[in-house]
PDB file of N, CA and C in Angstrom:
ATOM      1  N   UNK R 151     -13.521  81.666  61.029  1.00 75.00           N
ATOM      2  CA  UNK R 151     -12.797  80.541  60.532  1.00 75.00           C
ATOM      3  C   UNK R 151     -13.332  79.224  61.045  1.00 75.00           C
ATOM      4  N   UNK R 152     -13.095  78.822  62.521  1.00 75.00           N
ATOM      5  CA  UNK R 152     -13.270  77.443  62.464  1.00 75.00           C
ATOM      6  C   UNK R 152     -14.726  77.491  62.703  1.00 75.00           C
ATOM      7  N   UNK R 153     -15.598  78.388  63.795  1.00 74.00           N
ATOM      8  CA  UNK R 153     -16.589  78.631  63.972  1.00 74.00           C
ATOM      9  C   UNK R 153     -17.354  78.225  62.558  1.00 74.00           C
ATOM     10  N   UNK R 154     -16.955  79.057  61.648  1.00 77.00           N
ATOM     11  CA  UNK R 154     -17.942  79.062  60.282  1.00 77.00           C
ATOM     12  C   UNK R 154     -18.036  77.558  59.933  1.00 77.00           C
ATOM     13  N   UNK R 155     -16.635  76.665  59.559  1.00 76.00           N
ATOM     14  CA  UNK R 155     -16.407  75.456  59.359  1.00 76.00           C
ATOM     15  C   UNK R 155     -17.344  74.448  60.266  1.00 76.00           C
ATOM     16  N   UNK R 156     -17.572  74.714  61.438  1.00 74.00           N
ATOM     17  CA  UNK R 156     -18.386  73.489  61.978  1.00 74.00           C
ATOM     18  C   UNK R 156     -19.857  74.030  61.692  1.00 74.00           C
ATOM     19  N   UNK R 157     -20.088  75.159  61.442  1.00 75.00           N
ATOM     20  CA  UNK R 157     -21.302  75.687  61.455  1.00 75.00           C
ATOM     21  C   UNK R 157     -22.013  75.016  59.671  1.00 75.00           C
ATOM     22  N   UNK R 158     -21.179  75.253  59.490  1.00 78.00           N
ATOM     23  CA  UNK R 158     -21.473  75.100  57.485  1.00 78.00           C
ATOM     24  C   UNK R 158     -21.329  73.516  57.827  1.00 78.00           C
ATOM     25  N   UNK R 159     -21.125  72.460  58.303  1.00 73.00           N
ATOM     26  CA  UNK R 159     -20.992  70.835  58.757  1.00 73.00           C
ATOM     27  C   UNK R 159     -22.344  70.830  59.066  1.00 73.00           C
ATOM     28  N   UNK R 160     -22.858  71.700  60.161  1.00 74.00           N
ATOM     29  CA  UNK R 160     -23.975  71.429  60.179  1.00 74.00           C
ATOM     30  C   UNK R 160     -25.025  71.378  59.380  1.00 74.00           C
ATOM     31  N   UNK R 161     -25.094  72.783  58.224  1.00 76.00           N
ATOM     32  CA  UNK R 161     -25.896  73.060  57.642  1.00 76.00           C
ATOM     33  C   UNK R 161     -25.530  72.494  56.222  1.00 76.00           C
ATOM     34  N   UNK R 162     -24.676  71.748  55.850  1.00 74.00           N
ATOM     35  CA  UNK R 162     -24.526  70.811  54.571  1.00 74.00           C
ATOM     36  C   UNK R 162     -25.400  69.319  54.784  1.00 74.00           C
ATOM     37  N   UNK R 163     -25.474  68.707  55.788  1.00 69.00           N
ATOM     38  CA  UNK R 163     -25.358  67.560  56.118  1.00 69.00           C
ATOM     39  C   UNK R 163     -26.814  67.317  57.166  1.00 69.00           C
ATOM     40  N   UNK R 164     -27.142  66.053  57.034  1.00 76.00           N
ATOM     41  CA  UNK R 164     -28.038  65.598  57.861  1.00 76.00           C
ATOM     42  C   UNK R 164     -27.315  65.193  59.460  1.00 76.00           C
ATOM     43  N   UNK R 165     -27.746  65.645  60.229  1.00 78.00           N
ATOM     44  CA  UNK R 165     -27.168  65.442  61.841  1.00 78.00           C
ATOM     45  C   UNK R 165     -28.073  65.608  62.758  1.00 78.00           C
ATOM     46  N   UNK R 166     -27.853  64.478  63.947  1.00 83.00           N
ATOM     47  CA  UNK R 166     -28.731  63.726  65.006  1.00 83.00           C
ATOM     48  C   UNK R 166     -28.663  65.329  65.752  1.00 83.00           C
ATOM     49  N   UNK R 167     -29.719  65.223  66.789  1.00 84.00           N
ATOM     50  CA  UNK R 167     -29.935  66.323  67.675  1.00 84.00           C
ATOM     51  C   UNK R 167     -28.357  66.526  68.438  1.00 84.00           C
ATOM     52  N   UNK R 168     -27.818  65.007  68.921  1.00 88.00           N
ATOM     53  CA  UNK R 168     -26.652  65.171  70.283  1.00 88.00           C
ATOM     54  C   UNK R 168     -25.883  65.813  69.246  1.00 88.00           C
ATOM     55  N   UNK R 169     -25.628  65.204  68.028  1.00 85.00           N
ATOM     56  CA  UNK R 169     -24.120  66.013  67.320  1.00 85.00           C
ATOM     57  C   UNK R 169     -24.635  67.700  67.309  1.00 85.00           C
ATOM     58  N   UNK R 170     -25.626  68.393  66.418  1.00 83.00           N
ATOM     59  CA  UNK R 170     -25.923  69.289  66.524  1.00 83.00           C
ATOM     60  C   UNK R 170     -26.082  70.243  67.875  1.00 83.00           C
ATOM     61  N   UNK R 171     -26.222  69.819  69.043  1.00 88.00           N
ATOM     62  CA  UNK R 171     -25.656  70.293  70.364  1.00 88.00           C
ATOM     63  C   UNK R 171     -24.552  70.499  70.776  1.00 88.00           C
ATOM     64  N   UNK R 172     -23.831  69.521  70.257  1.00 89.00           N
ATOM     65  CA  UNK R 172     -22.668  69.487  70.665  1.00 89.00           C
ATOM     66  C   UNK R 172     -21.573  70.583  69.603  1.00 89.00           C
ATOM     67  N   UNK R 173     -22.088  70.671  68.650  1.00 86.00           N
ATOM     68  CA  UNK R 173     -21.099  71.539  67.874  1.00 86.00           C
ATOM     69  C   UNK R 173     -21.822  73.090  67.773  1.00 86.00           C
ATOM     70  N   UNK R 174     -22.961  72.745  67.950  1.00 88.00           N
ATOM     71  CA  UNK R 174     -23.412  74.807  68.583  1.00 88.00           C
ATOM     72  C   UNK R 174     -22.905  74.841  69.601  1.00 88.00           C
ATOM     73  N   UNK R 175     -22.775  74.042  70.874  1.00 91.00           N
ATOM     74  CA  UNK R 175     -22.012  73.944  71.640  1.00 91.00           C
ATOM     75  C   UNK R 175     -20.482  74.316  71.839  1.00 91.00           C
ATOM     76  N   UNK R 176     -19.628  73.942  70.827  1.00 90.00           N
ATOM     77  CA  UNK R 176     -18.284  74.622  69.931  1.00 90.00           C
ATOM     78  C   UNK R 176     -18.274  75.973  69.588  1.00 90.00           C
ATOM     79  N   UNK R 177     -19.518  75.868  68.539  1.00 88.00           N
ATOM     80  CA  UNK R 177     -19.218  77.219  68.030  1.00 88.00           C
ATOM     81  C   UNK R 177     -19.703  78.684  68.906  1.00 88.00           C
ATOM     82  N   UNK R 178     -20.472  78.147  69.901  1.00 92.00           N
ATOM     83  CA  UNK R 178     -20.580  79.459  70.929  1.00 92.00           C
ATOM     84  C   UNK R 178     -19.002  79.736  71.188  1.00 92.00           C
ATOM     85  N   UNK R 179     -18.526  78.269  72.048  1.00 94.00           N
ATOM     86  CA  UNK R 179     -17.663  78.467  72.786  1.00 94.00           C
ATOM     87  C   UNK R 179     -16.548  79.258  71.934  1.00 94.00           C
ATOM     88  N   UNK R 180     -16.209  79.396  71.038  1.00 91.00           N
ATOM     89  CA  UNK R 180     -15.519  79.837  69.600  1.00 91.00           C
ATOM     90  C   UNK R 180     -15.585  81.399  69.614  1.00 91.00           C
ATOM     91  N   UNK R 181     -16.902  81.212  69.493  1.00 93.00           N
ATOM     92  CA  UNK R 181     -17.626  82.737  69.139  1.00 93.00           C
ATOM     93  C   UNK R 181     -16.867  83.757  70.748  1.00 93.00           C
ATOM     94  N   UNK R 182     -17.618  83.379  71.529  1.00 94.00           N
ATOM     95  CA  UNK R 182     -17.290  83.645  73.103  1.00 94.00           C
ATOM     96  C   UNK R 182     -15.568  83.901  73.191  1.00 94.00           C
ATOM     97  N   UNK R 183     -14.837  83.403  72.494  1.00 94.00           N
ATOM     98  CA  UNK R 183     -13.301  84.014  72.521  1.00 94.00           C
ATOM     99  C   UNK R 183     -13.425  85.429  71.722  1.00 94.00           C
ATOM    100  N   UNK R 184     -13.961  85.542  70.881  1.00 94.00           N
ATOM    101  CA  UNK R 184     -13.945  87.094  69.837  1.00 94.00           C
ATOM    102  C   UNK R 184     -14.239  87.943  70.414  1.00 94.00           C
ATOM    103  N   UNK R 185     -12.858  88.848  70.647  1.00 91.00           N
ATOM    104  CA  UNK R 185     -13.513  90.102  71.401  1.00 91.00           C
ATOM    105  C   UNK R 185     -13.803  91.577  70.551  1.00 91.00           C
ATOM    106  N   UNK R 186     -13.412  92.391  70.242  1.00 90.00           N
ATOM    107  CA  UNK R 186     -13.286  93.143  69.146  1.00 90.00           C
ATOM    108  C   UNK R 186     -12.216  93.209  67.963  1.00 90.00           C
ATOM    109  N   UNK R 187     -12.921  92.994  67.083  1.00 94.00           N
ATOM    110  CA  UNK R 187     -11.926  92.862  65.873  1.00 94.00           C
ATOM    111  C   UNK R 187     -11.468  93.894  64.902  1.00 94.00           C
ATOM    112  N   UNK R 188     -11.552  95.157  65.795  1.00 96.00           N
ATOM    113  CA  UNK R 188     -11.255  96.256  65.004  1.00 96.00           C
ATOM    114  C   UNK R 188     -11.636  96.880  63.632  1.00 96.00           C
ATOM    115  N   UNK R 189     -12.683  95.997  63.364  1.00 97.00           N
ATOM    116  CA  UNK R 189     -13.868  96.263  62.232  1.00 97.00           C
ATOM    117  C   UNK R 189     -14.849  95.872  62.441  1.00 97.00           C
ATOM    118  N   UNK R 190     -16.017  97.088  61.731  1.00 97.00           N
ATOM    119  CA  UNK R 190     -17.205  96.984  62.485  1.00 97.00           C
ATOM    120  C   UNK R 190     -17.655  95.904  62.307  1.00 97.00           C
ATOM    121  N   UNK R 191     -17.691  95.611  60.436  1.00 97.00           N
ATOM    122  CA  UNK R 191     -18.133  95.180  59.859  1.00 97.00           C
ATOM    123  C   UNK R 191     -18.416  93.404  60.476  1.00 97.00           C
ATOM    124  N   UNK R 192     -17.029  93.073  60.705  1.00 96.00           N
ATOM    125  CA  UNK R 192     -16.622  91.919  61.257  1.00 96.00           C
ATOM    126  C   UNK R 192     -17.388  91.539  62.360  1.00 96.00           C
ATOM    127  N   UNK R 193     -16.749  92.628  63.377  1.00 96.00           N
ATOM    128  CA  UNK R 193     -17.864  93.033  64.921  1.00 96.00           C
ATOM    129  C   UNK R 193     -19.630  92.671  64.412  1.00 96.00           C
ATOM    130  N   UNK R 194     -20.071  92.896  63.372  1.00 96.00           N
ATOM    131  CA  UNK R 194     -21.531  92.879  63.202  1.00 96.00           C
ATOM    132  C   UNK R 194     -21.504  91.305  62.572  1.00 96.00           C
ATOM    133  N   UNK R 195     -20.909  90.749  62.504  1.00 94.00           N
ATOM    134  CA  UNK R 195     -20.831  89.360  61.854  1.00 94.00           C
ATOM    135  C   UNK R 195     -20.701  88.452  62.906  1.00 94.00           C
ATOM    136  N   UNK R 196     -19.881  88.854  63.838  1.00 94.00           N
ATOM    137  CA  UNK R 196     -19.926  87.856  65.034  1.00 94.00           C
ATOM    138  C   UNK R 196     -20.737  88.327  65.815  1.00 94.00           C
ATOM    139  N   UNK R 197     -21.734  89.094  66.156  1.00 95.00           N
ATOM    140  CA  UNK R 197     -22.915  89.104  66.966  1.00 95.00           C
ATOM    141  C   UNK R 197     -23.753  88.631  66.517  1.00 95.00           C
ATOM    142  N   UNK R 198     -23.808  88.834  64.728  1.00 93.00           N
ATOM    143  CA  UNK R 198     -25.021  87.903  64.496  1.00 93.00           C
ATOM    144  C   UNK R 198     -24.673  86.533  64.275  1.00 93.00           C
ATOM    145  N   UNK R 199     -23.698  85.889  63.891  1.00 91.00           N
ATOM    146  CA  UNK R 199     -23.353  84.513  64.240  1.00 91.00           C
ATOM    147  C   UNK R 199     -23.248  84.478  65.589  1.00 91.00           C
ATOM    148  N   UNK R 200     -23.171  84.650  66.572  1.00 93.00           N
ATOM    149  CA  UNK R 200     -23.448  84.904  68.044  1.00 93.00           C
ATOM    150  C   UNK R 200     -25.156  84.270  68.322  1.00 93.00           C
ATOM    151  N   UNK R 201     -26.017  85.369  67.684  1.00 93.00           N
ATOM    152  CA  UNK R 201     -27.240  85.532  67.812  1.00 93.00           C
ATOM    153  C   UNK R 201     -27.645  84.247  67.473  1.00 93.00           C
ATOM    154  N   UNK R 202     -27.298  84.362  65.998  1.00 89.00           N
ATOM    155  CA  UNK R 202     -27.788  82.272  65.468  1.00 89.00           C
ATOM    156  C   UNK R 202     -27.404  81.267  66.486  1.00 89.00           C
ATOM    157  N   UNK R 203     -26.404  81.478  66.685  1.00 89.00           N
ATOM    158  CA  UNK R 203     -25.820  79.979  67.484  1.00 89.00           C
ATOM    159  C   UNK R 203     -26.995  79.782  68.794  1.00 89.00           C
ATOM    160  N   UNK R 204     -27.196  81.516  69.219  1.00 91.00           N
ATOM    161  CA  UNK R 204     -27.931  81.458  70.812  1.00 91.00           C
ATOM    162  C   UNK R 204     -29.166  81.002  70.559  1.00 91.00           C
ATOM    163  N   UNK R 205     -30.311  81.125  69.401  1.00 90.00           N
ATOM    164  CA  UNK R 205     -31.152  80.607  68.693  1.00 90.00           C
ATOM    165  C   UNK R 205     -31.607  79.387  68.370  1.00 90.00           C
ATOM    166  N   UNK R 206     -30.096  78.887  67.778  1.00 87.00           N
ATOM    167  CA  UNK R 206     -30.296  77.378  68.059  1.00 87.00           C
ATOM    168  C   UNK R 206     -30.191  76.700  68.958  1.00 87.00           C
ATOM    169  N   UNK R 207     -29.088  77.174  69.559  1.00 86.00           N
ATOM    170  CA  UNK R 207     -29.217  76.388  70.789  1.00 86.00           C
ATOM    171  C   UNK R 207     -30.476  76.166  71.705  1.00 86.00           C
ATOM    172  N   UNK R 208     -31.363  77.781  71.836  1.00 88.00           N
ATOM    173  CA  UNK R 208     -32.627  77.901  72.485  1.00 88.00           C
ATOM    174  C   UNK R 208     -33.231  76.822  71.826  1.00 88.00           C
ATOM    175  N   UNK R 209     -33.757  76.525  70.957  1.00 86.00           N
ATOM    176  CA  UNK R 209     -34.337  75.955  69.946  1.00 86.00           C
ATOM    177  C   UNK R 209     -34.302  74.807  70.414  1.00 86.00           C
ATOM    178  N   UNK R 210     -32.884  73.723  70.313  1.00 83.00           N
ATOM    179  CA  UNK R 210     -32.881  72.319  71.104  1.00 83.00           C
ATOM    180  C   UNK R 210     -33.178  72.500  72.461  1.00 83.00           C
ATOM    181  N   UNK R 211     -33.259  73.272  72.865  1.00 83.00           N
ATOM    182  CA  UNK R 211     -33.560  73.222  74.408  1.00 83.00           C
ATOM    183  C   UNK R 211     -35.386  73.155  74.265  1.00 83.00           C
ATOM    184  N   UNK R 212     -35.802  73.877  73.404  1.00 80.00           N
ATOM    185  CA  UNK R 212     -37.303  74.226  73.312  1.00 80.00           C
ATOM    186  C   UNK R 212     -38.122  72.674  72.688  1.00 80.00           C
ATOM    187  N   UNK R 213     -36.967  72.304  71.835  1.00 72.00           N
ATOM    188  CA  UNK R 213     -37.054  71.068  71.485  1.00 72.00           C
ATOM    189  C   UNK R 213     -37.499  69.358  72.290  1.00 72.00           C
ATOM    190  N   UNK R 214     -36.307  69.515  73.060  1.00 70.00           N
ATOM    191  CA  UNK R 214     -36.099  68.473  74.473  1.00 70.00           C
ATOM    192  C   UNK R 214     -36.616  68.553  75.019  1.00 70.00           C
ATOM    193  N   UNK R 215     -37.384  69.854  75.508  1.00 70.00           N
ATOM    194  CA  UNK R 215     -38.433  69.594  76.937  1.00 70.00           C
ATOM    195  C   UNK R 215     -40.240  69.385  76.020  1.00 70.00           C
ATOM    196  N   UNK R 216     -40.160  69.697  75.016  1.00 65.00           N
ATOM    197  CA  UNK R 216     -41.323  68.990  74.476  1.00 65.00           C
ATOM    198  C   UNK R 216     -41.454  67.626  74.033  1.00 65.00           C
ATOM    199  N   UNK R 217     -40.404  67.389  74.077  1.00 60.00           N
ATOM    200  CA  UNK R 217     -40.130  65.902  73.259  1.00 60.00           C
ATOM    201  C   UNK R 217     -40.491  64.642  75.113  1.00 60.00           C
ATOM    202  N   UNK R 218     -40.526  65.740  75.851  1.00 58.00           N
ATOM    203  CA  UNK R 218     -40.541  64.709  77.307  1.00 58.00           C
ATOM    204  C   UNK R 218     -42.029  64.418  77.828  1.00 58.00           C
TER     205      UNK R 218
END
């Protein structure tokens, strides 16, 4: 739910590096409350939205220290 909502903000729209940190930043923290949801299916949806978020985030990090 809200996870998806800031995630899809990102990916509609043009956004500066800090906003885009800051709301993978959210949506980990989001993600990181889901514990098992009693379907797999679901369960396999939030690891891989899990996985993306950890990705991007790596990503600005891989980003910033080249940019120095």
């Amino acid at each position: 739910g809200e996870a998806e909502a800031v995630a899809t903000d990102l990916a509609d729209g043009e956004v500066d590096r800090d906003v885009v940190a800051d709301r993978i930043g959210h949506v980990r923290r989001l993600l990181a409350e889901v514990d098992d949801t009693d379907d797999a299916t679901a369960d396999d949806h939030v690891a891989e939205a899990r996985e993306i978020a950890d990705a991007v985030d790596s990503g600005l990090a891989d980003d910033s220290s080249s940019d120095e």
